[in-house]
mmCIF file of C-alpha atoms in Angstrom:
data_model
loop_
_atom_site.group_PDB
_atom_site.id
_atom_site.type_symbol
_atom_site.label_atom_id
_atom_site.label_comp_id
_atom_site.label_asym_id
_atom_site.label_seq_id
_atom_site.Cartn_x
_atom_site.Cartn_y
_atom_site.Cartn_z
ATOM 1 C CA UNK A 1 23.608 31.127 24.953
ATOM 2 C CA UNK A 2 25.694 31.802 28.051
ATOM 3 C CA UNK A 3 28.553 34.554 28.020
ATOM 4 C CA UNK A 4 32.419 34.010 29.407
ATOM 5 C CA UNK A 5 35.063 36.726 30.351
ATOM 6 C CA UNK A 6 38.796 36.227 30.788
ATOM 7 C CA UNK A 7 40.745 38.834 33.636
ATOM 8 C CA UNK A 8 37.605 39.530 35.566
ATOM 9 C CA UNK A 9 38.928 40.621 39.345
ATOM 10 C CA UNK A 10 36.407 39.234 41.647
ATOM 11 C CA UNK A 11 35.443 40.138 45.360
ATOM 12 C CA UNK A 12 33.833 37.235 46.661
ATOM 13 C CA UNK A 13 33.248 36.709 50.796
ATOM 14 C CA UNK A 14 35.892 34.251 50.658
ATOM 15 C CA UNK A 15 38.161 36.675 49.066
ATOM 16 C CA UNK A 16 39.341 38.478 45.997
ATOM 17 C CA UNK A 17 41.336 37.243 43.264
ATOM 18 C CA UNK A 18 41.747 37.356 39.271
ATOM 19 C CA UNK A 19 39.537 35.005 37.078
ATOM 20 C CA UNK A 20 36.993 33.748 34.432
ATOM 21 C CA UNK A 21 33.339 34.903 35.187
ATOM 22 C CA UNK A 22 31.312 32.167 33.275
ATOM 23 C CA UNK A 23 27.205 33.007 32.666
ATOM 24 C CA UNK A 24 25.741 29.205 32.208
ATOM 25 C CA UNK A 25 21.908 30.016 32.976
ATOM 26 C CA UNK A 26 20.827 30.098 35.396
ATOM 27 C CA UNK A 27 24.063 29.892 37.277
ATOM 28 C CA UNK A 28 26.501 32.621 37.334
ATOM 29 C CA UNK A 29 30.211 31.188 38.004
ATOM 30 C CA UNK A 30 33.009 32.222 38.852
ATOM 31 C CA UNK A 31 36.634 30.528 38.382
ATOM 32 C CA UNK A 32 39.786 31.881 40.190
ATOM 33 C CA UNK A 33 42.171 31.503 42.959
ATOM 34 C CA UNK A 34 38.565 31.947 44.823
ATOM 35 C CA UNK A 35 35.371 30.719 43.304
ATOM 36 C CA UNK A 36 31.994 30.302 43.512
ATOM 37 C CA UNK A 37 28.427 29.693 41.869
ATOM 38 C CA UNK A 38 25.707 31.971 41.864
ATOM 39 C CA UNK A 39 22.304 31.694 40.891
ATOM 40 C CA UNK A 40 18.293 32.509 42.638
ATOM 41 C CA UNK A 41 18.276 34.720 45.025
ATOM 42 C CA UNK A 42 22.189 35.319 44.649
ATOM 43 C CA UNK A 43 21.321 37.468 41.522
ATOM 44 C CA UNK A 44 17.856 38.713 42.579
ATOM 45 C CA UNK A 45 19.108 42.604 43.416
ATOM 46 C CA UNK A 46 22.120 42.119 40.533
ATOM 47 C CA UNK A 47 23.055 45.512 39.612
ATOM 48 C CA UNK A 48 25.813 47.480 38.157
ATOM 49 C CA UNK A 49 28.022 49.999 39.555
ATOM 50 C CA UNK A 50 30.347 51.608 37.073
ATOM 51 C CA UNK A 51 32.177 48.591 35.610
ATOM 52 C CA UNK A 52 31.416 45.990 38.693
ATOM 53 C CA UNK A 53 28.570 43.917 38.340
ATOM 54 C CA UNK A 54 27.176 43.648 41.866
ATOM 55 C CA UNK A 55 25.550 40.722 43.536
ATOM 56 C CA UNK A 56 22.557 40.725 46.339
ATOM 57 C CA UNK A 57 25.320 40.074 48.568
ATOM 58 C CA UNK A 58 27.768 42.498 47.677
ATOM 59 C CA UNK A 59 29.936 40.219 45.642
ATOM 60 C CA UNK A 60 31.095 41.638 42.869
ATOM 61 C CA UNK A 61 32.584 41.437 39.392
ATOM 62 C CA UNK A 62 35.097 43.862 38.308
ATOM 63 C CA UNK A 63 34.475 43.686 33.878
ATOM 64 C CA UNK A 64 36.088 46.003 30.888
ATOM 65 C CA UNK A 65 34.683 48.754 30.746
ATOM 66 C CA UNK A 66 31.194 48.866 29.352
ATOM 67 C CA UNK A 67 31.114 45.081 30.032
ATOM 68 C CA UNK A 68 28.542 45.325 33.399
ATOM 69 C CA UNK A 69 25.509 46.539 31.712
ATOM 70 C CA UNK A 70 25.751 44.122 29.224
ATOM 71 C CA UNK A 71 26.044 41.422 31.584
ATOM 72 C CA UNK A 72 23.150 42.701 33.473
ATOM 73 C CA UNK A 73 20.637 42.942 30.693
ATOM 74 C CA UNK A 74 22.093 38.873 29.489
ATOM 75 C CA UNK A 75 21.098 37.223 33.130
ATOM 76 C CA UNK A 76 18.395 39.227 33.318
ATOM 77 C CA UNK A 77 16.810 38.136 29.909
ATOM 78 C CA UNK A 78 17.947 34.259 29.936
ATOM 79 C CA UNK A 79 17.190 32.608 26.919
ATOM 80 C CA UNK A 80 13.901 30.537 26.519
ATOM 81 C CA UNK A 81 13.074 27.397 24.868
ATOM 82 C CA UNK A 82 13.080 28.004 21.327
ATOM 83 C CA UNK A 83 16.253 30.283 21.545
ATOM 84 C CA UNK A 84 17.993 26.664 23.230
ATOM 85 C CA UNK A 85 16.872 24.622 20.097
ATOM 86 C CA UNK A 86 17.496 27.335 17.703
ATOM 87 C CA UNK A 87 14.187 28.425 16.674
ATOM 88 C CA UNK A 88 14.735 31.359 14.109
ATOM 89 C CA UNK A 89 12.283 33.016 12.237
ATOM 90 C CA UNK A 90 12.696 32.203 8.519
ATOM 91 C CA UNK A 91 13.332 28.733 9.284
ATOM 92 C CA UNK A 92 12.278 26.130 7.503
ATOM 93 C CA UNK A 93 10.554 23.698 10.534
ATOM 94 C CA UNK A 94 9.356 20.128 10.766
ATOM 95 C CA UNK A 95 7.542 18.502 13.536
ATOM 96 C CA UNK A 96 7.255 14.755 13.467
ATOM 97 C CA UNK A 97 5.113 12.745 16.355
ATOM 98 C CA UNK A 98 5.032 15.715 18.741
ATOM 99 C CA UNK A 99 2.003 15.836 20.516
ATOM 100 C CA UNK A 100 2.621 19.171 22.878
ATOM 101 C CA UNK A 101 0.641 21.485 22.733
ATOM 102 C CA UNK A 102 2.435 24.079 24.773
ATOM 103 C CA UNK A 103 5.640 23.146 22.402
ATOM 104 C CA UNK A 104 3.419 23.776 19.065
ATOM 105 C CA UNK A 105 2.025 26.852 20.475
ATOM 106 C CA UNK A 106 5.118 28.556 21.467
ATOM 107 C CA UNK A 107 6.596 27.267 18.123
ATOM 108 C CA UNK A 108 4.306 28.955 15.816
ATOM 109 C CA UNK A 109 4.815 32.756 17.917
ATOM 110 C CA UNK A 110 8.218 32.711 15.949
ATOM 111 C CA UNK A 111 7.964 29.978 12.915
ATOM 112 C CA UNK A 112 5.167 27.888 11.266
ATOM 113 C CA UNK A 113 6.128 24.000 11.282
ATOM 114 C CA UNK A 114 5.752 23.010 7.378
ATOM 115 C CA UNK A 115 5.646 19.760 5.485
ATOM 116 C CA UNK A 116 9.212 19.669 4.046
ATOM 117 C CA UNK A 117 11.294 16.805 2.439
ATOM 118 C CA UNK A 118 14.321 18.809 1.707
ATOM 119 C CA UNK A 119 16.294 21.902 2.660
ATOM 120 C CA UNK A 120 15.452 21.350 6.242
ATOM 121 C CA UNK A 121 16.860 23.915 8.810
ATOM 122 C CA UNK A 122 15.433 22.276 11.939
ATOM 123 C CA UNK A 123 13.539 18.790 12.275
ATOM 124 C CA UNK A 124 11.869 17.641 15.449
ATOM 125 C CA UNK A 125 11.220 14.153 15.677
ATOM 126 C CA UNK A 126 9.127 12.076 18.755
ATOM 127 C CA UNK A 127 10.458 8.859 19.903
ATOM 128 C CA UNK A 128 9.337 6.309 22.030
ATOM 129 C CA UNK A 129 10.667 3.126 20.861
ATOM 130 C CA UNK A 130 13.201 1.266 18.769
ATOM 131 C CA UNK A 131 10.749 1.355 15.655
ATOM 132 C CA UNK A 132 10.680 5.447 15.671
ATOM 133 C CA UNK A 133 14.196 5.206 14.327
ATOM 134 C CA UNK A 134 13.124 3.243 11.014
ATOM 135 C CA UNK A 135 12.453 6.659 9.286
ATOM 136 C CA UNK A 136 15.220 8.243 10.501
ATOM 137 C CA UNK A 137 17.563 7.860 7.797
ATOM 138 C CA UNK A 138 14.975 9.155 5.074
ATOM 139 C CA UNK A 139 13.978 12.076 7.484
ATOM 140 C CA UNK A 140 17.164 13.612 7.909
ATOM 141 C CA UNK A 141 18.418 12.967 4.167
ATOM 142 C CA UNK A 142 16.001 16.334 3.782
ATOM 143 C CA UNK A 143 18.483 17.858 6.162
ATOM 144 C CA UNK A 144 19.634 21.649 4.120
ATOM 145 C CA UNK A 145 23.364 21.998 4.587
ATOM 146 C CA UNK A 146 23.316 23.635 8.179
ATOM 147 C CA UNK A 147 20.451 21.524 9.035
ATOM 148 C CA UNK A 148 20.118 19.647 12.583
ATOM 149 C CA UNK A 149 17.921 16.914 13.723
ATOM 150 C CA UNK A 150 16.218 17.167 17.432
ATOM 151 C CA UNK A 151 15.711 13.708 18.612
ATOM 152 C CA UNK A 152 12.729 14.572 21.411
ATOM 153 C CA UNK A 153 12.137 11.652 24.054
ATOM 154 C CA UNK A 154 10.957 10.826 27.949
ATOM 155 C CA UNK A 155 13.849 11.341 30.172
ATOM 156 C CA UNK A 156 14.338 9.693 33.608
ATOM 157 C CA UNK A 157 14.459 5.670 34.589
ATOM 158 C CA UNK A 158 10.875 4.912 33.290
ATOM 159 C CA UNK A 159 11.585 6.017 30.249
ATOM 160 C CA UNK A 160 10.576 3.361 27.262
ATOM 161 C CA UNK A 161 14.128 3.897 25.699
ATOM 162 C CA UNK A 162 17.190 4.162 27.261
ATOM 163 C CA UNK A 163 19.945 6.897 26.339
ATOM 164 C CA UNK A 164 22.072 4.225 25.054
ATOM 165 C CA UNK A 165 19.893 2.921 22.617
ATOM 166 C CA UNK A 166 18.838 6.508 21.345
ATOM 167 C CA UNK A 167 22.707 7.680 20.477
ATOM 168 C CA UNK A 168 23.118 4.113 19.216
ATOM 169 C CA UNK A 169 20.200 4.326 16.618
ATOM 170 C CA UNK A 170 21.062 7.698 16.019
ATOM 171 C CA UNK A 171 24.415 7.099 15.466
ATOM 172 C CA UNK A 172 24.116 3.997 13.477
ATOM 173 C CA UNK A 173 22.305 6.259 10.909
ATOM 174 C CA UNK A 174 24.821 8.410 10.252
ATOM 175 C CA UNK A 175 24.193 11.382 12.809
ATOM 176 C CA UNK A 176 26.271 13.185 14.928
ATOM 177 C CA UNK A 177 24.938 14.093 18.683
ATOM 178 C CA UNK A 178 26.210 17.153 19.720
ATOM 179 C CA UNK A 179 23.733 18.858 22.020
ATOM 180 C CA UNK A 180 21.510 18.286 24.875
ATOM 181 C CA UNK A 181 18.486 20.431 25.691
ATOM 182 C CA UNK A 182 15.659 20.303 28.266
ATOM 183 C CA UNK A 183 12.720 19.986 26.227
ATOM 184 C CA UNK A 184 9.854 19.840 29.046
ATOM 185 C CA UNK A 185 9.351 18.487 32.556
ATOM 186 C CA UNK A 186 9.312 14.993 31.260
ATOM 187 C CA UNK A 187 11.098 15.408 27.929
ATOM 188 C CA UNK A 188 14.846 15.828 26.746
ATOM 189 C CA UNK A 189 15.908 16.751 23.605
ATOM 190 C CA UNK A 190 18.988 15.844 21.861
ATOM 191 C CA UNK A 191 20.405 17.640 18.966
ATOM 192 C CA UNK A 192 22.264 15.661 16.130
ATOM 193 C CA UNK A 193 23.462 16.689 12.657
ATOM 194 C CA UNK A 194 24.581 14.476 9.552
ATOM 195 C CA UNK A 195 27.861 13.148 9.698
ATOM 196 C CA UNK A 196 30.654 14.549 6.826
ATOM 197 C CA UNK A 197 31.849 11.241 5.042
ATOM 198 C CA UNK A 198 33.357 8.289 6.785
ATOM 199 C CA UNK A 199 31.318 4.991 8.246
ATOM 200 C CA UNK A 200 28.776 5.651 11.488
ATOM 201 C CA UNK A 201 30.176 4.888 14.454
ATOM 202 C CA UNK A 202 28.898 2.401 17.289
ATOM 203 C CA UNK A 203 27.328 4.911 21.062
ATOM 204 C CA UNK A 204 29.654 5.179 23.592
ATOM 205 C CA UNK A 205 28.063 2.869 26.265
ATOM 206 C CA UNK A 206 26.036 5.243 28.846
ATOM 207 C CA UNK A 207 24.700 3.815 32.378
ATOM 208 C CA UNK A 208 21.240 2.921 32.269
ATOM 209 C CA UNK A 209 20.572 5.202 35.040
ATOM 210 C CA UNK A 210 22.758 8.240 34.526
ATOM 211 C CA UNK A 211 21.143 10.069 31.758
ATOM 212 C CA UNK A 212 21.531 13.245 29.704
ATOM 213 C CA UNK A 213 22.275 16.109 31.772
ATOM 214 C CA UNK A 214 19.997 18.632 30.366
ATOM 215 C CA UNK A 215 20.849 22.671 29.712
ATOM 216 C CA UNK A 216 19.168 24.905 31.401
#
């Protein structure tokens, strides 16, 4: 969901030098002889002025041409929560043990959630212990090609499970983490998809107390 351009000259207070201008909502980075991070107030006044993109503090972003407006209008409109997860209309959706309203709400302004047992584009499943993961093998054998499974659980160091033991039981399965995304204040979700052929494989071990870094 973020944006990256290659041979952007930047003019930065610390100087001015050639370099990658990464958008990573909601931070704004750029990597070069000089860098810096941007984000808040930094891009409250962000405007464009012929083909620099121009920061509240004068900093500014020398793109191709055409580039700056197009910039503009992506860190202006940041993607929400459903564009993060993937939520297309069309899509065949399955909530399992989800009880958020707000989450269910916002779901349905874009897709209905469905009773489905095959040909599954997106699956959302609640966890909050060990025994959650019993029906995860039959759940995501309904999985449709392109399919992907979001594992949804409590994040931080009371959390009931541990981010070990959720990649483990994942993994164990058969699945394939490859995404992290803030679900909610108190909830991460992590996005997994069916493994092509060859055995599971046993988690990486994770610190108890580190945690999945969620997206913004």
């Amino acid at each position: 969901m973020g944006k990256e351009a290659k041979g952007v000259w930047g003019q930065l207070s610390d100087g001015e030098s050639d370099g990658k201008l990464l958008w990573e909502p909601p931070k704004l980075i750029f990597r070069g002889a000089v860098r810096g991070i941007f984000q808040g107030h930094a891009l409250r006044d962000l405007r464009v002025e012929g083909d620099d993109l121009v920061l509240t503090d004068g900093t500014r972003f020398t793109l191709e041409p055409g580039q700056a407006a197009k910039w503009l209008h992506a860190i202006q409109n940041p993607p929400g929560r459903l564009d993060k997860l993937g939520v297309k209309a069309g899509q065949t959706v399955v909530v399992e043990a989800i009880d958020d309203a707000a989450f269910l709400d916002e779901l349905s302004t874009r897709v209905e959630p469905v009773e489905a047992y095959e040909d599954i584009d997106l699956l959302f499943l609640g966890v909050e212990d060990l025994a959650d993961f019993d029906q995860l093998e039959d759940l995501a054998g309904g999985l449709g090609p392109k399919g992907a499974l979001w594992i949804v659980a409590q994040k931080g160091k009371g959390a009931p499970l541990k981010d070990a033991e959720i990649l483990a039981a994942a993994r164990e399965r058969g699945l394939v983490d490859t995404k992290v995304c803030a679900f909610s204040k108190t909830h991460t979700a992590l996005r997994f998809v069916a493994r092509k052929g060859g055995p599971p494989v046993k988690a990486a071990p994770v610190e108890d107390d580190e945690g999945f870094e969620d997206e913004a």
